[in-house]
Amino acid sequence: MPALTDFDEFRDIAKRVNNWGRWGAADEIGTLNLITPETVRAAAATVRSGHRVPLALPLQQYGVQTGMIQGRVNPLHTMVALNWEMFEPGAIATSDDVVTMGLQAGTHWDGLGHVSHGGRIYNNRAASTITAQEGAEYSGVEKAPPMVGRGVLLDVARARGVDRLAGGHAVTPEDLEAAEELARTTVRAGDIVLVRTGQIQLYLGGDRDSYAFPSPGLSLRTPEWFHARDVAAVANDTLTFEIFPPEVDGLYLPVHALDLVEMGMMQGQNWNLEQLAQECADDGRYEFLLAAPPEPFTGAVGAPVAPVAIR
């Protein structure tokens, strides 16, 4: 299989979006540096009603994972205490539970160590700094500052006049700009952008296999668009984030490599944007305060998140 850098288009884009050293040689959080106290204050000003819209899928054994991605198991939930009278009969009783799951099994963020290419991860660190014993020495998800800022929904499906994009649709910069026009807003530095394709409707309707594959998603051309606008993070409503199967034969997950490795921009998958999209369409407001901090697993290269849009 050819290396990513064997493809001229990938190599050229990588040079243009590369952020290594932009925030110093010690930086571990990449574009999250763009979320500042000023951008958070501006985000808070978008709140009008205080209405909260949940964006996470329920964590359950019959989740989005079908075995297509090795080791990424849906949550296995087990009760380990059932009304246990901890101190003495008749005293307070407790129930406890545990869960085993892939950290990227449901609604999640990909951390900057999630992928590597050419033996490197973000900020020109060796991929070998990720070990079986300790996980990610650099850019583990616990390093991420609180991810609270202005969220912008780019409803590409609605902008293109469909309820759900076709499985072979590669979301382009032109699609993003059409959605920006629909939203009557401009994506700006420090924003967290949510891209709706409508693909998650398949999972919500019970068709897990079709949700996974084939899937619309972000195209190879979109990282430059996000880089030019200094976007802090991007999430969408698909399993693979980028179009899959890939738009270029043999070029697998190039958007992951460009976003995470070259740009240092976290990306999210399996976000349920359906309720949010309807509410945004109803009142014509596509910006909101978004709270979406990843669970701070030390050394992890991805983490579950239960994001909330506050309108």
Short mmCIF file of C-alpha atoms in Angstrom, two decimals:
data_model
loop_
_atom_site.label_atom_id
_atom_site.label_comp_id
_atom_site.label_asym_id
_atom_site.label_seq_id
_atom_site.Cartn_x
_atom_site.Cartn_y
_atom_site.Cartn_z
CA MET A 1 0.00 0.00 0.00
CA PRO A 2 1.47 3.41 -0.92
CA ALA A 3 2.38 5.93 1.78
CA LEU A 4 0.23 9.04 2.14
CA THR A 5 3.13 11.18 0.94
CA ASP A 6 3.30 9.19 -2.29
CA PHE A 7 0.22 11.16 -3.34
CA ASP A 8 1.19 14.61 -4.65
CA GLU A 9 -2.13 16.23 -3.68
CA PHE A 10 -1.89 15.02 -0.08
CA ARG A 11 1.75 16.10 0.22
CA ASP A 12 1.01 19.59 -1.10
CA ILE A 13 -1.99 20.13 1.17
CA ALA A 14 -0.03 18.87 4.17
CA LYS A 15 2.59 21.56 3.63
CA ARG A 16 -0.06 24.27 3.43
CA VAL A 17 -1.98 23.30 6.58
CA ASN A 18 0.95 22.25 8.77
CA ASN A 19 0.91 23.88 12.22
CA TRP A 20 4.02 22.24 13.69
CA GLY A 21 5.79 24.82 15.83
CA ARG A 22 3.06 27.46 15.40
CA TRP A 23 2.41 27.52 19.16
CA GLY A 24 5.91 26.45 20.13
CA ALA A 25 7.86 23.19 20.20
CA ALA A 26 6.24 22.14 23.50
CA ASP A 27 2.65 22.54 22.30
CA GLU A 28 0.35 19.52 22.75
CA ILE A 29 -3.13 20.93 22.01
CA GLY A 30 -2.89 22.33 18.50
CA THR A 31 -5.83 24.39 17.29
CA LEU A 32 -7.48 24.34 20.72
CA ASN A 33 -5.08 27.24 21.37
CA LEU A 34 -7.55 29.24 19.26
CA ILE A 35 -10.25 28.97 21.95
CA THR A 36 -9.48 31.95 24.17
CA PRO A 37 -11.32 33.80 26.96
CA GLU A 38 -12.39 36.31 24.32
CA THR A 39 -13.88 33.68 21.99
CA VAL A 40 -15.69 32.06 24.93
CA ARG A 41 -17.20 35.39 26.01
CA ALA A 42 -18.39 35.93 22.45
CA ALA A 43 -19.82 32.40 22.41
CA ALA A 44 -21.74 33.03 25.62
CA ALA A 45 -23.39 36.03 23.94
CA THR A 46 -25.09 33.68 21.43
CA VAL A 47 -27.28 32.19 24.17
CA ARG A 48 -30.84 33.55 24.09
CA SER A 49 -33.24 31.07 25.66
CA GLY A 50 -30.86 28.83 27.60
CA HIS A 51 -32.44 25.83 25.83
CA ARG A 52 -30.06 22.84 25.83
CA VAL A 53 -29.82 20.37 22.96
CA PRO A 54 -28.01 17.05 23.62
CA LEU A 55 -25.81 15.82 20.78
CA ALA A 56 -24.59 12.44 22.08
CA LEU A 57 -25.83 8.98 21.18
CA PRO A 58 -26.81 6.74 24.10
CA LEU A 59 -23.94 4.48 25.17
CA GLN A 60 -25.29 0.97 24.74
CA GLN A 61 -24.21 -2.51 23.73
CA TYR A 62 -26.12 -2.26 20.46
CA GLY A 63 -24.24 0.87 19.46
CA VAL A 64 -22.71 2.11 16.23
CA GLN A 65 -19.80 -0.34 16.20
CA THR A 66 -20.34 -3.42 14.02
CA GLY A 67 -16.87 -4.96 14.18
CA MET A 68 -15.66 -3.12 11.08
CA ILE A 69 -13.05 -1.33 13.23
CA GLN A 70 -10.98 -3.90 15.11
CA GLY A 71 -11.11 -3.65 18.91
CA ARG A 72 -13.55 -0.75 19.02
CA VAL A 73 -16.21 -2.47 21.09
CA ASN A 74 -19.58 -1.05 22.03
CA PRO A 75 -20.12 -0.46 25.76
CA LEU A 76 -20.45 -3.66 27.82
CA HIS A 77 -22.32 -2.59 30.94
CA THR A 78 -22.31 -4.78 34.08
CA MET A 79 -23.79 -4.31 37.53
CA VAL A 80 -21.28 -5.12 40.29
CA ALA A 81 -23.46 -4.24 43.29
CA LEU A 82 -27.24 -4.48 43.64
CA ASN A 83 -28.78 -2.69 46.61
CA TRP A 84 -25.85 -3.72 48.79
CA GLU A 85 -26.30 -2.75 52.41
CA MET A 86 -22.75 -1.58 52.84
CA PHE A 87 -22.71 -0.98 56.60
CA GLU A 88 -25.44 -3.07 58.20
CA PRO A 89 -28.87 -4.50 57.43
CA GLY A 90 -31.43 -1.75 57.09
CA ALA A 91 -28.77 0.92 56.44
CA ILE A 92 -28.29 2.73 53.16
CA ALA A 93 -27.94 0.39 50.19
CA THR A 94 -25.88 1.06 47.08
CA SER A 95 -25.80 -0.17 43.51
CA ASP A 96 -22.68 0.18 41.37
CA ASP A 97 -21.80 -0.64 37.79
CA VAL A 98 -18.80 -0.87 35.49
CA VAL A 99 -18.37 -0.55 31.75
CA THR A 100 -15.88 -1.81 29.19
CA MET A 101 -15.84 0.04 25.87
CA GLY A 102 -13.76 1.50 23.11
CA LEU A 103 -13.11 5.14 23.94
CA GLN A 104 -14.14 6.00 20.38
CA ALA A 105 -17.09 3.61 20.28
CA GLY A 106 -19.86 6.21 20.48
CA THR A 107 -20.00 10.00 20.28
CA HIS A 108 -16.37 10.96 20.71
CA TRP A 109 -13.39 13.15 19.97
CA ASP A 110 -10.33 11.85 18.16
CA GLY A 111 -7.24 12.98 20.05
CA LEU A 112 -4.14 14.22 18.26
CA GLY A 113 -2.39 10.89 18.80
CA HIS A 114 -5.16 8.88 17.15
CA VAL A 115 -3.30 8.62 13.83
CA SER A 116 0.25 9.03 12.62
CA HIS A 117 1.95 8.98 9.25
CA GLY A 118 5.58 8.75 8.34
CA GLY A 119 6.26 7.75 11.94
CA ARG A 120 5.18 11.17 13.27
CA ILE A 121 2.27 12.62 15.23
CA TYR A 122 1.32 16.28 15.74
CA ASN A 123 4.12 18.79 16.28
CA ASN A 124 6.75 16.49 14.76
CA ARG A 125 6.86 14.00 17.62
CA ALA A 126 7.69 10.34 17.12
CA ALA A 127 4.71 8.01 16.88
CA SER A 128 6.72 5.65 19.11
CA THR A 129 5.96 7.98 22.05
CA ILE A 130 2.57 6.21 22.12
CA THR A 131 3.11 2.95 24.02
CA ALA A 132 1.01 0.01 25.14
CA GLN A 133 1.81 0.70 28.79
CA GLU A 134 1.33 4.46 29.01
CA GLY A 135 -0.67 5.40 25.94
CA ALA A 136 0.14 8.83 24.52
CA GLU A 137 3.08 10.57 26.16
CA TYR A 138 2.17 13.74 24.23
CA SER A 139 -1.20 15.20 23.27
CA GLY A 140 -3.25 12.72 25.31
CA VAL A 141 -6.87 13.83 25.53
CA GLU A 142 -6.39 14.79 29.18
CA LYS A 143 -4.19 17.66 27.92
CA ALA A 144 -7.12 19.30 26.11
CA PRO A 145 -8.36 22.47 27.82
CA PRO A 146 -12.11 22.69 28.51
CA MET A 147 -13.74 22.58 25.09
CA VAL A 148 -16.36 25.28 25.46
CA GLY A 149 -16.84 27.84 22.72
CA ARG A 150 -18.95 29.05 19.84
CA GLY A 151 -20.46 26.17 17.93
CA VAL A 152 -21.61 26.64 14.34
CA LEU A 153 -23.80 24.08 12.58
CA LEU A 154 -23.05 23.76 8.88
CA ASP A 155 -26.06 21.79 7.67
CA VAL A 156 -24.71 20.65 4.32
CA ALA A 157 -27.59 18.28 3.68
CA ARG A 158 -30.20 21.03 4.11
CA ALA A 159 -28.12 23.50 2.11
CA ARG A 160 -28.06 21.01 -0.76
CA GLY A 161 -31.81 20.45 -0.54
CA VAL A 162 -31.78 16.88 0.78
CA ASP A 163 -32.55 15.21 4.09
CA ARG A 164 -29.43 13.04 3.90
CA LEU A 165 -26.40 13.19 1.62
CA ALA A 166 -25.76 10.15 -0.56
CA GLY A 167 -23.15 7.65 0.59
CA GLY A 168 -20.70 8.72 -2.11
CA HIS A 169 -20.92 12.46 -1.40
CA ALA A 170 -17.57 14.07 -0.58
CA VAL A 171 -18.29 17.28 1.35
CA THR A 172 -16.33 20.07 -0.35
CA PRO A 173 -15.42 23.64 0.60
CA GLU A 174 -18.21 24.72 -1.74
CA ASP A 175 -20.66 22.62 0.30
CA LEU A 176 -19.41 24.22 3.51
CA GLU A 177 -19.83 27.68 2.04
CA ALA A 178 -23.37 26.86 0.89
CA ALA A 179 -24.15 25.77 4.46
CA GLU A 180 -22.51 28.95 5.78
CA GLU A 181 -24.78 30.98 3.51
CA LEU A 182 -27.82 29.04 4.72
CA ALA A 183 -26.78 29.78 8.31
CA ARG A 184 -26.27 33.47 7.54
CA THR A 185 -23.09 33.44 9.59
CA THR A 186 -19.35 33.24 8.96
CA VAL A 187 -17.11 30.63 10.54
CA ARG A 188 -14.39 32.44 12.46
CA ALA A 189 -11.26 31.78 14.47
CA GLY A 190 -11.80 29.58 17.53
CA ASP A 191 -15.15 28.15 16.37
CA ILE A 192 -16.09 24.50 16.83
CA VAL A 193 -17.78 23.50 13.58
CA LEU A 194 -20.41 20.77 13.34
CA VAL A 195 -21.03 19.41 9.85
CA ARG A 196 -24.35 17.69 9.24
CA THR A 197 -24.68 15.10 6.47
CA GLY A 198 -27.82 13.37 7.80
CA GLN A 199 -26.01 10.00 7.71
CA ILE A 200 -26.80 9.24 11.35
CA GLN A 201 -30.47 8.86 10.40
CA LEU A 202 -29.55 5.37 9.18
CA TYR A 203 -28.24 4.35 12.60
CA LEU A 204 -31.19 5.95 14.39
CA GLY A 205 -33.45 3.96 12.05
CA GLY A 206 -31.74 0.69 13.01
CA ASP A 207 -29.51 0.18 9.95
CA ARG A 208 -26.05 0.04 11.53
CA ASP A 209 -24.32 -1.47 8.49
CA SER A 210 -25.51 1.20 6.06
CA TYR A 211 -24.61 3.89 8.59
CA ALA A 212 -21.02 2.68 8.57
CA PHE A 213 -20.53 2.11 4.86
CA PRO A 214 -20.70 3.70 2.33
CA SER A 215 -20.62 7.06 4.04
CA PRO A 216 -20.59 10.69 2.98
CA GLY A 217 -17.96 12.75 4.74
CA LEU A 218 -15.38 15.47 4.50
CA SER A 219 -13.25 15.57 1.37
CA LEU A 220 -9.51 15.95 1.00
CA ARG A 221 -10.06 19.63 0.18
CA THR A 222 -11.74 20.59 3.45
CA PRO A 223 -8.72 20.76 5.81
CA GLU A 224 -7.46 23.84 3.95
CA TRP A 225 -10.86 25.48 4.42
CA PHE A 226 -10.76 24.89 8.17
CA HIS A 227 -7.13 25.96 8.37
CA ALA A 228 -7.82 29.24 6.55
CA ARG A 229 -10.56 30.07 9.07
CA ASP A 230 -8.56 28.97 12.13
CA VAL A 231 -11.26 26.55 13.27
CA ALA A 232 -10.58 25.01 16.69
CA ALA A 233 -12.24 21.61 16.13
CA VAL A 234 -14.68 19.87 13.77
CA ALA A 235 -17.25 17.13 14.36
CA ASN A 236 -19.88 15.43 12.23
CA ASP A 237 -22.62 12.81 12.21
CA THR A 238 -20.80 9.88 10.58
CA LEU A 239 -18.75 6.91 11.71
CA THR A 240 -15.72 7.64 9.52
CA PHE A 241 -15.70 11.48 9.57
CA GLU A 242 -14.36 11.64 6.02
CA ILE A 243 -15.91 10.08 2.94
CA PHE A 244 -15.56 6.30 2.87
CA PRO A 245 -14.65 4.49 0.66
CA PRO A 246 -12.00 7.14 -0.04
CA GLU A 247 -12.39 9.59 -2.90
CA VAL A 248 -8.89 8.76 -4.22
CA ASP A 249 -8.12 5.07 -4.76
CA GLY A 250 -5.56 3.83 -2.24
CA LEU A 251 -5.53 7.08 -0.24
CA TYR A 252 -7.01 5.98 3.08
CA LEU A 253 -8.02 8.44 5.83
CA PRO A 254 -6.09 11.41 4.43
CA VAL A 255 -8.37 13.90 6.21
CA HIS A 256 -7.54 12.26 9.54
CA ALA A 257 -3.84 12.71 8.81
CA LEU A 258 -4.23 16.31 7.69
CA ASP A 259 -6.47 17.35 10.59
CA LEU A 260 -4.86 15.48 13.45
CA VAL A 261 -1.21 15.12 12.46
CA GLU A 262 -0.48 18.15 10.29
CA MET A 263 -2.90 20.74 11.65
CA GLY A 264 -3.32 19.51 15.22
CA MET A 265 -7.11 19.83 15.02
CA MET A 266 -9.27 17.38 16.98
CA GLN A 267 -12.21 15.87 15.14
CA GLY A 268 -15.40 14.25 16.38
CA GLN A 269 -17.61 11.47 15.06
CA ASN A 270 -21.03 9.93 15.71
CA TRP A 271 -22.58 13.21 16.84
CA ASN A 272 -26.37 13.28 16.67
CA LEU A 273 -27.14 16.59 14.98
CA GLU A 274 -30.76 15.87 13.98
CA GLN A 275 -32.60 17.75 16.75
CA LEU A 276 -30.15 20.62 16.60
CA ALA A 277 -30.53 20.90 12.82
CA GLN A 278 -34.32 21.07 13.07
CA GLU A 279 -34.23 23.72 15.78
CA CYS A 280 -31.68 25.79 13.87
CA ALA A 281 -33.83 25.60 10.73
CA ASP A 282 -36.95 26.56 12.68
CA ASP A 283 -35.55 29.79 14.11
CA GLY A 284 -32.80 30.53 11.58
CA ARG A 285 -30.00 30.58 14.18
CA TYR A 286 -27.07 28.27 13.56
CA GLU A 287 -24.64 29.50 16.22
CA PHE A 288 -24.72 28.53 19.89
CA LEU A 289 -22.61 27.98 22.97
CA LEU A 290 -21.16 24.47 22.74
CA ALA A 291 -19.88 22.53 25.76
CA ALA A 292 -17.98 19.43 24.62
CA PRO A 293 -15.00 18.52 26.81
CA PRO A 294 -13.67 14.98 26.27
CA GLU A 295 -13.51 12.62 29.23
CA PRO A 296 -9.92 13.14 30.51
CA PHE A 297 -8.50 9.63 30.25
CA THR A 298 -4.77 9.99 30.85
CA GLY A 299 -2.73 9.02 27.80
CA ALA A 300 -5.80 8.31 25.68
CA VAL A 301 -5.89 9.00 21.94
CA GLY A 302 -9.65 9.46 21.90
CA ALA A 303 -12.46 9.93 24.39
CA PRO A 304 -16.23 9.82 24.76
CA VAL A 305 -18.05 13.13 24.93
CA ALA A 306 -21.61 14.15 25.77
CA PRO A 307 -21.79 17.51 23.96
CA VAL A 308 -24.54 20.03 24.59
CA ALA A 309 -25.52 22.97 22.40
CA ILE A 310 -26.92 25.83 24.49
CA ARG A 311 -29.14 28.15 22.50
#
